XYZ file of C-alpha atoms in Angstrom:
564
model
C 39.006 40.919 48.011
C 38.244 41.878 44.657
C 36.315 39.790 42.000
C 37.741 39.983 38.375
C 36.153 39.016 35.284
C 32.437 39.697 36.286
C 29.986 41.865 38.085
C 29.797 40.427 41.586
C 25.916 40.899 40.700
C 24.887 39.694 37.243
C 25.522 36.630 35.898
C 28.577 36.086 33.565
C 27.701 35.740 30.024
C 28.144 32.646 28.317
C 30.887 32.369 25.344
C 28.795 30.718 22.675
C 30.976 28.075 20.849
C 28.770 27.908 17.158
C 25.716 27.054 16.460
C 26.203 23.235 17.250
C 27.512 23.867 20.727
C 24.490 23.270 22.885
C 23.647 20.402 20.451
C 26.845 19.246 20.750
C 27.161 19.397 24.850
C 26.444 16.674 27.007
C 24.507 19.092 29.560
C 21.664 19.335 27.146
C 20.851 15.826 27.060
C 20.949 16.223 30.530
C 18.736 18.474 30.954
C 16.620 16.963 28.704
C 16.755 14.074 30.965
C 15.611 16.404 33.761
C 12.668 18.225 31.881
C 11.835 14.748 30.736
C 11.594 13.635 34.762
C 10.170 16.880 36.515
C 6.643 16.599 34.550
C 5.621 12.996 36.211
C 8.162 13.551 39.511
C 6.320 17.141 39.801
C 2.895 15.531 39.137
C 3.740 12.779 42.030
C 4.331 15.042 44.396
C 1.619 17.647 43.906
C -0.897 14.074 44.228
C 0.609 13.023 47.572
C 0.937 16.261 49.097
C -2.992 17.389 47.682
C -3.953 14.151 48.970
C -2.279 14.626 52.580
C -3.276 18.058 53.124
C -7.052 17.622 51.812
C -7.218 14.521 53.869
C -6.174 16.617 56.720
C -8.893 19.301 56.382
C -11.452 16.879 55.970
C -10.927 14.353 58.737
C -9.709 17.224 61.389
C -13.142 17.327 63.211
C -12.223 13.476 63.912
C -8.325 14.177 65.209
C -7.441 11.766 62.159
C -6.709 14.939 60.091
C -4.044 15.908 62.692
C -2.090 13.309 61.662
C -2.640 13.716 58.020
C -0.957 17.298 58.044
C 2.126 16.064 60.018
C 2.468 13.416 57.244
C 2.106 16.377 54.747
C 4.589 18.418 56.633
C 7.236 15.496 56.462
C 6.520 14.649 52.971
C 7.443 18.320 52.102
C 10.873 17.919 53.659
C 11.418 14.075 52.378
C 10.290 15.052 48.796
C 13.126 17.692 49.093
C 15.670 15.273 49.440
C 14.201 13.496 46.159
C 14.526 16.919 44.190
C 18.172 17.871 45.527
C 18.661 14.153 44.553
C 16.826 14.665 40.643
C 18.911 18.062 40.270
C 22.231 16.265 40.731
C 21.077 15.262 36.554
C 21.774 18.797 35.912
C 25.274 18.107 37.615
C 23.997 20.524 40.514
C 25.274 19.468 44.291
C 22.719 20.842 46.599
C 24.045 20.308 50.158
C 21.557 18.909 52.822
C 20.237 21.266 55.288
C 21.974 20.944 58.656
C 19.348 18.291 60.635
C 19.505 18.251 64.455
C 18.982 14.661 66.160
C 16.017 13.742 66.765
C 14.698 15.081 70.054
C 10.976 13.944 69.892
C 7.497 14.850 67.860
C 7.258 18.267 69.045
C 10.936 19.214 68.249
C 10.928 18.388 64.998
C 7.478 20.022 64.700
C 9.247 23.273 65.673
C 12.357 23.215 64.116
C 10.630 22.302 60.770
C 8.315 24.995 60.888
C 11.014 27.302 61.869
C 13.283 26.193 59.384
C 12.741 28.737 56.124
C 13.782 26.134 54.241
C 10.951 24.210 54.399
C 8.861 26.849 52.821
C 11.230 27.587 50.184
C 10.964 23.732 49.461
C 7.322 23.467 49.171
C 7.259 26.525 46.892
C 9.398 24.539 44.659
C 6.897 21.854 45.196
C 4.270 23.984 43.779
C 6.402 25.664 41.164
C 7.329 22.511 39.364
C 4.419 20.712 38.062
C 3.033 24.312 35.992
C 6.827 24.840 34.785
C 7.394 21.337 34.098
C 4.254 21.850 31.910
C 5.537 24.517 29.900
C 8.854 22.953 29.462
C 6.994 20.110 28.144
C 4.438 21.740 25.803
C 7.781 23.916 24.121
C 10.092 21.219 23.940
C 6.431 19.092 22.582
C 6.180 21.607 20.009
C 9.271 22.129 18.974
C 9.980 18.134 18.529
C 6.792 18.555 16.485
C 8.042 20.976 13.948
C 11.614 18.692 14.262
C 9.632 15.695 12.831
C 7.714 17.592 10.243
C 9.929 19.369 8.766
C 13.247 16.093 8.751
C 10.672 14.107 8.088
C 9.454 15.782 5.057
C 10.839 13.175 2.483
C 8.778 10.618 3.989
C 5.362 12.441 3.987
C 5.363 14.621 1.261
C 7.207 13.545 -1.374
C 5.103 10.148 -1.609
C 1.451 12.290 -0.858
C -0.629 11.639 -3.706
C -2.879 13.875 -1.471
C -2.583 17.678 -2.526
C -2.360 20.144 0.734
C -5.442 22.253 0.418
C -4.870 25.789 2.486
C -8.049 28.081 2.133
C -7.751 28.454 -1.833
C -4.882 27.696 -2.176
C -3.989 24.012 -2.996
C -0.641 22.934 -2.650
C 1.447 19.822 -4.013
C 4.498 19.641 -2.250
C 7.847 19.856 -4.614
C 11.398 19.119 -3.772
C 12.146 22.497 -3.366
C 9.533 22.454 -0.463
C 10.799 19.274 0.680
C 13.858 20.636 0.881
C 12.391 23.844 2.983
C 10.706 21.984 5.259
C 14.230 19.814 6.210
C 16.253 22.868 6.604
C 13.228 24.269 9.105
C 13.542 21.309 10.825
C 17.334 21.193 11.300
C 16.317 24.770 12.677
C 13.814 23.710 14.864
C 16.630 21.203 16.425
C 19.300 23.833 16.605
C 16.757 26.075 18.709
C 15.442 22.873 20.753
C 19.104 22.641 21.950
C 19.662 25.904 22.513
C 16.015 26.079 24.671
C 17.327 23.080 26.679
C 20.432 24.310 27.351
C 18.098 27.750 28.910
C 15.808 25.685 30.581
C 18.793 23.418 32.617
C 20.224 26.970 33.518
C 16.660 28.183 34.692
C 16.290 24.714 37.061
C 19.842 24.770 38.521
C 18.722 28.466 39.417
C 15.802 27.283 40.822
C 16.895 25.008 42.334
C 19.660 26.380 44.228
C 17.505 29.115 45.434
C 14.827 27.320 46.847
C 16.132 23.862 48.128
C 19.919 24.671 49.273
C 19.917 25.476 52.804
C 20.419 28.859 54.465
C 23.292 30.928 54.326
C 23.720 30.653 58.218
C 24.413 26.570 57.389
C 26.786 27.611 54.461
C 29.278 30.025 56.903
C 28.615 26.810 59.517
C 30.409 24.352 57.049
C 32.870 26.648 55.696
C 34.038 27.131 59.005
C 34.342 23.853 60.252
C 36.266 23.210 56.662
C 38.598 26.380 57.332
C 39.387 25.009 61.223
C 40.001 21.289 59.708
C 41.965 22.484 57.234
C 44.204 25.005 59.714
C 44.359 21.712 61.677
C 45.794 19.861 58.442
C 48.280 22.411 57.448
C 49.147 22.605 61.245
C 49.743 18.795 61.698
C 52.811 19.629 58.836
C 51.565 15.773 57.593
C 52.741 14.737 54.039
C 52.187 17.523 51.486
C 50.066 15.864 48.822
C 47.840 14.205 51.366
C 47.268 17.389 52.922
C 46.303 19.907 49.477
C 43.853 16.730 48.479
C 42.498 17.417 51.759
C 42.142 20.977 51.702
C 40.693 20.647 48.287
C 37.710 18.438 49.521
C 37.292 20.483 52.259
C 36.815 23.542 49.673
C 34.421 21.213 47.591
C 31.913 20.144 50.223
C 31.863 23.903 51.621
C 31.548 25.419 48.884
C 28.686 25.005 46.148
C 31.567 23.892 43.015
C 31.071 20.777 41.095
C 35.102 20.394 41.352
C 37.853 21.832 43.059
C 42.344 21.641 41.901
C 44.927 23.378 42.975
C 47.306 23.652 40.253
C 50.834 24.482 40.276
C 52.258 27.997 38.520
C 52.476 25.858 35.050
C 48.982 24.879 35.259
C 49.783 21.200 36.099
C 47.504 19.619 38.482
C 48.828 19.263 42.486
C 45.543 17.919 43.904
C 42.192 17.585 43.054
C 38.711 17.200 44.172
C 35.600 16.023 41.866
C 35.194 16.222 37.787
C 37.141 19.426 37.186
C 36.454 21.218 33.671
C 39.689 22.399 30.811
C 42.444 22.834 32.644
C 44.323 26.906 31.820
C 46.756 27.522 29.266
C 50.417 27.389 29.894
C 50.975 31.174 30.151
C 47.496 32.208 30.968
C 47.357 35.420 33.080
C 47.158 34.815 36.510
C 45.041 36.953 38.633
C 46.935 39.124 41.742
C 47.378 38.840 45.070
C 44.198 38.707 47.143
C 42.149 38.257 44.164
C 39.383 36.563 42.163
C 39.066 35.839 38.675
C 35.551 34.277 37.279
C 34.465 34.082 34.256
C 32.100 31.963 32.205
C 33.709 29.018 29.692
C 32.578 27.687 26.321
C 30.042 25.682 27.597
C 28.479 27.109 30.177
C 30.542 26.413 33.275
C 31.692 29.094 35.066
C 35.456 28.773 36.265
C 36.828 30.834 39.260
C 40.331 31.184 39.720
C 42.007 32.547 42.429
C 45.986 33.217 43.590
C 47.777 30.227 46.197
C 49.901 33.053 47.445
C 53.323 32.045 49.703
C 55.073 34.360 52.130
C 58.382 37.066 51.114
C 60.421 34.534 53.031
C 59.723 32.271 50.299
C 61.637 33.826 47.641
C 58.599 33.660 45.352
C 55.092 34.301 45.919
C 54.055 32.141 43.198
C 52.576 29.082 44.751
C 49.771 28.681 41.786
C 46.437 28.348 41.411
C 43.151 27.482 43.393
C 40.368 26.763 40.582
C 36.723 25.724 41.118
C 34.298 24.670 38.312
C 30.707 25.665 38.500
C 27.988 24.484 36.522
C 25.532 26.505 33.956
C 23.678 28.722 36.012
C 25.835 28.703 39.165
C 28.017 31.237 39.923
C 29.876 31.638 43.162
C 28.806 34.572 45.690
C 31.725 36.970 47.527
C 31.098 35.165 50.638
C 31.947 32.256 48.963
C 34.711 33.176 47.061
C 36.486 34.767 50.449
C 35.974 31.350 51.707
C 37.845 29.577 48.369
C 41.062 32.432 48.827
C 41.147 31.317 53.282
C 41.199 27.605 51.410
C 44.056 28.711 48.778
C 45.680 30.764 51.315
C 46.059 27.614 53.513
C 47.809 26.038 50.397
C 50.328 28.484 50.125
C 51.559 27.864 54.093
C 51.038 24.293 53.295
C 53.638 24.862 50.518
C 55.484 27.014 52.389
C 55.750 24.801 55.713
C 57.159 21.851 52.840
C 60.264 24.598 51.575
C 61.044 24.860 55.014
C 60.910 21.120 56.110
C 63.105 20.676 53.161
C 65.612 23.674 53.844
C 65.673 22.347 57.681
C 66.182 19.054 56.404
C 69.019 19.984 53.914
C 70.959 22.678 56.749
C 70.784 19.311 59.248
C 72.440 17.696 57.518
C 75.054 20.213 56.527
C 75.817 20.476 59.860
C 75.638 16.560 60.684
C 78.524 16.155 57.834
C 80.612 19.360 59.387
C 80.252 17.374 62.949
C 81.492 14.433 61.713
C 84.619 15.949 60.003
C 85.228 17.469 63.504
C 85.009 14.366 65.188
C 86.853 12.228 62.355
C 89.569 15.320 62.199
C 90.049 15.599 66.230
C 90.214 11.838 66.931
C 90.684 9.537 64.228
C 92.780 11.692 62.200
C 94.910 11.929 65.011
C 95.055 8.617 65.781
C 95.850 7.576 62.421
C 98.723 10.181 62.188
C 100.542 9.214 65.539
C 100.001 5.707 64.967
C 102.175 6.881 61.183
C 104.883 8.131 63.710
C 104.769 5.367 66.069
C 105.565 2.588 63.083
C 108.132 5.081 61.111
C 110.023 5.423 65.101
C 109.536 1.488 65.104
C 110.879 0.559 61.735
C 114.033 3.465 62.460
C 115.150 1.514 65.327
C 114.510 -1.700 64.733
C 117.666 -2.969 64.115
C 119.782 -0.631 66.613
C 117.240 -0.404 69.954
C 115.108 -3.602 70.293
C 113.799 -1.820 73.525
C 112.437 1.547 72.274
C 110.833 -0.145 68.933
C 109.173 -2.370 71.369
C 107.787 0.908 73.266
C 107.148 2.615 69.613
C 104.489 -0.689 68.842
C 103.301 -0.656 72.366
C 102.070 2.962 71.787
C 100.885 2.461 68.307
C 98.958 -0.048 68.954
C 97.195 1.448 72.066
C 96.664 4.129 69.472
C 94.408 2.126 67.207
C 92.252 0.824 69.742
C 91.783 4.334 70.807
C 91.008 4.973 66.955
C 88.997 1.804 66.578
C 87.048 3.155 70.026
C 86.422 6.689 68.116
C 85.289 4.885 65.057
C 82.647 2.689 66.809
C 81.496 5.887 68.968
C 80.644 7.642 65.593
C 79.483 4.899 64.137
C 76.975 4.310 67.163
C 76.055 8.383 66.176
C 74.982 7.256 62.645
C 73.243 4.949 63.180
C 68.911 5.758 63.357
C 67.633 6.468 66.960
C 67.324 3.061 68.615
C 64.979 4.754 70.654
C 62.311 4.963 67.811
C 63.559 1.561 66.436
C 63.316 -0.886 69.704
C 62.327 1.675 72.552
C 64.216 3.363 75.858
C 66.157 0.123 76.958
C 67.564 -0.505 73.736
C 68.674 3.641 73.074
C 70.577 3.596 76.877
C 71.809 0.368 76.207
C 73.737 1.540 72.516
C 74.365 5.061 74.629
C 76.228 3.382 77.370
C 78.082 1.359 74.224
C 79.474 4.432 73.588
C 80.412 5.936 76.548
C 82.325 2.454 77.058
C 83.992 2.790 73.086
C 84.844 6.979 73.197
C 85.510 7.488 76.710
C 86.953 4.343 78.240
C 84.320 4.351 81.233
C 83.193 1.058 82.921
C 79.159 1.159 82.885
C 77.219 -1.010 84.881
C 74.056 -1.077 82.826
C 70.977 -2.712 84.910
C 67.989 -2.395 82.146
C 64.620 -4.581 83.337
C 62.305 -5.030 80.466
C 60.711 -2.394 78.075
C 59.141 0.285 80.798
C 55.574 1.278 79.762
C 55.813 4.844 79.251
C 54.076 7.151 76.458
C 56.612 7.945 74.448
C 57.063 11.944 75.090
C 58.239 10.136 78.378
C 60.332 7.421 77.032
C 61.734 10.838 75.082
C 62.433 12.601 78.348
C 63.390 9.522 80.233
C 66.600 9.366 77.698
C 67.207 12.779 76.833
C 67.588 13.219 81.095
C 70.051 9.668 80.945
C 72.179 11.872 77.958
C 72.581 14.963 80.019
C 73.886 12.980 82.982
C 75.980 10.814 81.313
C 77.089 13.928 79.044
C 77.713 15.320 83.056
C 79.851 12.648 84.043
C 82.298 12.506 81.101
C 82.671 16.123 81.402
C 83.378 17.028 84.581
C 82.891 13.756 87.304
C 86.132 12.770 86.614
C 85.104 9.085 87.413
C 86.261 5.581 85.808
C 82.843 3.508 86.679
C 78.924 4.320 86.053
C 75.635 2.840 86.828
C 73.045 2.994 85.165
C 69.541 1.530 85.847
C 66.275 1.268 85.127
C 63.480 -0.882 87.371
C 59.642 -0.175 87.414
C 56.993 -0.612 90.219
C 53.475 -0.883 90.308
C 52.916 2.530 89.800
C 56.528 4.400 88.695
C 59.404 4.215 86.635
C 62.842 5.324 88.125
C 66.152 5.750 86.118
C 68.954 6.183 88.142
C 72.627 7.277 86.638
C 75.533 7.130 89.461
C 79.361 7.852 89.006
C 82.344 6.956 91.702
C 83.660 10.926 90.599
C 85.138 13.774 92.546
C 81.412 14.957 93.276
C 79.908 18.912 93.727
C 77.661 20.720 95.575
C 74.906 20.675 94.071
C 73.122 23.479 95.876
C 76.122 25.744 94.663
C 76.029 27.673 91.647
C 78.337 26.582 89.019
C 78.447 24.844 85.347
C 76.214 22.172 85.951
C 73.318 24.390 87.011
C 72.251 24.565 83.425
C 72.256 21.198 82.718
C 70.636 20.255 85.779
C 67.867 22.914 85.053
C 67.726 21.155 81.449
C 66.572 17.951 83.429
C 63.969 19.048 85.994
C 62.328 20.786 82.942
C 62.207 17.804 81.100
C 60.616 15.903 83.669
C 58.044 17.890 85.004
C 56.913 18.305 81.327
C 56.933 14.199 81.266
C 54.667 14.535 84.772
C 57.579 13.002 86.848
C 60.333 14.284 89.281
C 64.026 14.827 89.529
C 66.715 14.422 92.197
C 70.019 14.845 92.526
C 72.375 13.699 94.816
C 76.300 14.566 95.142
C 79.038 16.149 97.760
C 81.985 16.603 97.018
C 84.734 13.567 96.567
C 82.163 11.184 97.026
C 80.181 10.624 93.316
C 76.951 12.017 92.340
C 73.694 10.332 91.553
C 70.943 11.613 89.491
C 67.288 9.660 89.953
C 64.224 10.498 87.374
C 60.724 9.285 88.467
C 58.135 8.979 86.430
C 54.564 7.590 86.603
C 54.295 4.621 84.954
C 51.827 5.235 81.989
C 52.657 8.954 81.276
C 51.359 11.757 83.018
């Protein structure tokens, strides 16, 4: 993978938008808010954890101090979670460290001091109240000079008091006043701009010292990359699916917000706040790249390629973009992790063309069945039931007889069409056997057998079986082959068909009064009759069949009531 834009080791550097930009942007108030909170937060914590661990050193001869320092030790990891909690100000997500249950005393004695984290968290500990300090004595004197100089008209201008400098005494003018306002508007200019530097310096910080390892990092973007194989695997609804792969690919990943956006730059899903959206007609980077580079105000922006396979036509599937905030920048372990995400998009996308290709070609095919099926039966009804009534109405007058024969075979020719039009009727109608379950599907099957083929069936259906339904699935696709058996070679005029259930099994039985077979022999039906066993053993059940010649056959499915 390549990384576009910037050095995969320095920081990108920021675009500056004017002078009034970090005035202007709303992470400089909050960072101000931050700066304004880390002197008295930093100042707390120092107190309770100077307190816990010089309580501890002075009480140890007495065992007392023993306790002390474990409450130290836990303070430095709960105060942690109070910092990760005060950075989210600077709009920085700093995910938890990975925390085993609890397991007793001594466990969590070990793992904590074990865990480098914890160290790295009380350095920050220590680090903040001094820097806190600083912040506040700058930003102090700089708000200082801010209210000295803009206030100027109020202080100097009505001084009867001259301003005495060594020997040099001064009475301030309105040139001077005028000065000491424009210094001031300086001095805000350059507190903004010194915020907007000290936010980037904490979210630094902060993600240095309090996220967690990188070990925990490559734990969670794995179990994101196998959830989301899982998603694009499960071939669910496309939109739910990309909104799902892009929260996976924020909570992994350290990005304030993560979209996928479509080749046009519109938005498919999205996860989080995310920053200005691209151009139409912004360059997109290639295959198996990254672009990242830093935006107007600070954020940095990585963009990389949703990529689709040849056999797509087009291997334009988009954009995965994720929006970091000043003084973040994603690392190349991290940005492999965001093209696995965006790669997952693209078979997601993918996986849809084909669905819908599938779904278009089935019923292509479904359309050129049914003109078969209209074209070799009712067509041909219709046009000998056309002869039948032109031979009636020719000898009407002339051959009472044969016109009586000519409507005795035209009319046995509509019912046969009215019996084709109900069979493929029965065919277009949704599968009863999602809709009301296996009795209802072999009851509309035997229908048509009864409509198409003229057969007698003797249907003997108890009530709803209870069977999972990959077995209600095999249960009927078995009943279709045999029935499909008997109009195609038994030869027979009656069929039963049953189903009955016992304590512990389910049996469907289909028997004919046909010409029979050998069933041991190999011929056509071997096929078909392989077809069935396969189905159920998959469903956990059995199959037997049961024929000789000239004397029917009988085909009996047992399952185990339940599923397997």
């Amino acid at each position: 993978m390549k990384v576009m834009g910037t050095g995969a080791g320095r920081d990108p550097a920021p675009t500056r938008g004017g002078p009034l930009s970090d005035l202007l942007d709303a992470s400089t108030y909050r960072a101000a808010l931050y700066v304004l909170l880390a002197l008295p937060v930093g100042g707390t914590v120092a107190g309770l954890l100077t307190a816990a661990v010089v309580g501890g050193l002075l009480t140890l001869p007495i065992l007392v101090g023993a306790a002390f320092l474990l409450l130290a030790l836990w303070l430095v990891v709960a105060l942690g979670e109070v910092q990760r909690a005060l950075l989210g100000l600077l709009g920085v997500r700093v995910a938890r460290p990975a925390a085993a249950p609890p397991a007793g005393l001594l466990a969590w004695l070990g793992r904590t001091l074990a865990d480098p984290v914890t160290y790295r968290t009380l350095l920050f500990h220590a680090i903040q109240l001094p820097l806190s300090l600083l912040c506040w004595v700058v930003l102090g004197t700089l708000l200082a000079l801010e209210v000295l100089g803009l206030g100027a008209p109020l202080w100097a201008l009505n001084s009867a008091v001259p301003v005495v400098w060594g020997e040099w005494t001064l009475r301030p003018g309105p040139l001077s006043v005028a000065g000491l306002m424009l210094a001031g508007a300086g001095a805000l200019l350059v507190s903004a701009g010194v915020l907007s530097v000290m936010g980037r310096v904490w979210t630094r910080l902060g993600i240095a010292l309090l996220a967690p390892d990188g070990d925990g990092a490559a734990r969670r973007e794995v179990i994101a990359l196998r959830r989301a194989a899982g998603r694009v695997a499960l071939g669910d609804d496309l939109g739910v699916t990309l909104a799902d792969l892009t929260e996976q690919a924020r909570q992994a990943s350290t990005a304030a917000a993560v979209a996928l956006c479509a080749p046009d730059g519109t938005l498919r899903a999205v996860s989080g706040v995310p920053g200005p959206l691209p151009a139409p007609g912004e360059l997109q980077p290639a295959h198996g790249e990254a672009s990242v580079r830093a935006l107007s105000g600070g954020e940095v922006l990585a963009t990389l390629p949703v990529s689709l396979p040849a056999s797509a036509g087009t291997l334009e599937g988009g954009t995965l973009r994720a929006w970091y905030v000043g003084g973040a920048r994603p690392g190349a372990d991290e940005l492999a992790f965001l093209l696995s995400i965006a790669d997952h998009a693209g078979t997601a996308l993918h996986a849809a063309q084909l669905i819908e290709r599938a779904g278009a070609r089935a019923g292509e095919l479904e359309r050129a069945r049914l003109a078969r099926e209209l074209h070799d039966s009712v067509a041909q009804a219709l046009y000998g039931i056309t002869l039948g009534a032109k031979t009636a109405r020719a000898t009407l007058e002339r051959d009472p007889a044969r016109t009586r024969q000519s409507l005795d075979y035209t009319i046995r020719l509509a019912e046969g069409g009215v019996s084709e039009m109900k069979a493929l009727l029965f065919s277009l109608r949704p599968d009863a056997l999602e809709e009301g379950g296996l009795v209802a599907a072999l009851t509309q099957h035997a229908h048509a057998l009864e409509a198409r083929h003229g057969l007698t069936v003797h249907a003997d259906l108890s009530a709803e079986p209870e069977l999972p339904p990959d077995a209600q699935a095999a249960a009927y696709r078995v009943a279709q082959e045999a029935l499909h058996n008997v109009v195609k070679h038994a030869r027979a005029a009656q069929v039963w068909l049953s189903l009955t259930q016992t304590d512990g099994v389910v049996t469907l039985s289909v028997r004919d009064d046909g010409r029979g077979f050998d069933p041991h022999a190999q011929g056509r039906g071997t096929l078909g009759q392989r077809s069935m066993r396969e189905r159920a053993s998959g469903a956990g059940g059995t199959l037997a069949v049961d024929s000789a010649p000239g004397q029917g056959s009988a085909v009996t499915l047992t399952l185990p009531r339940g599923g397997a």
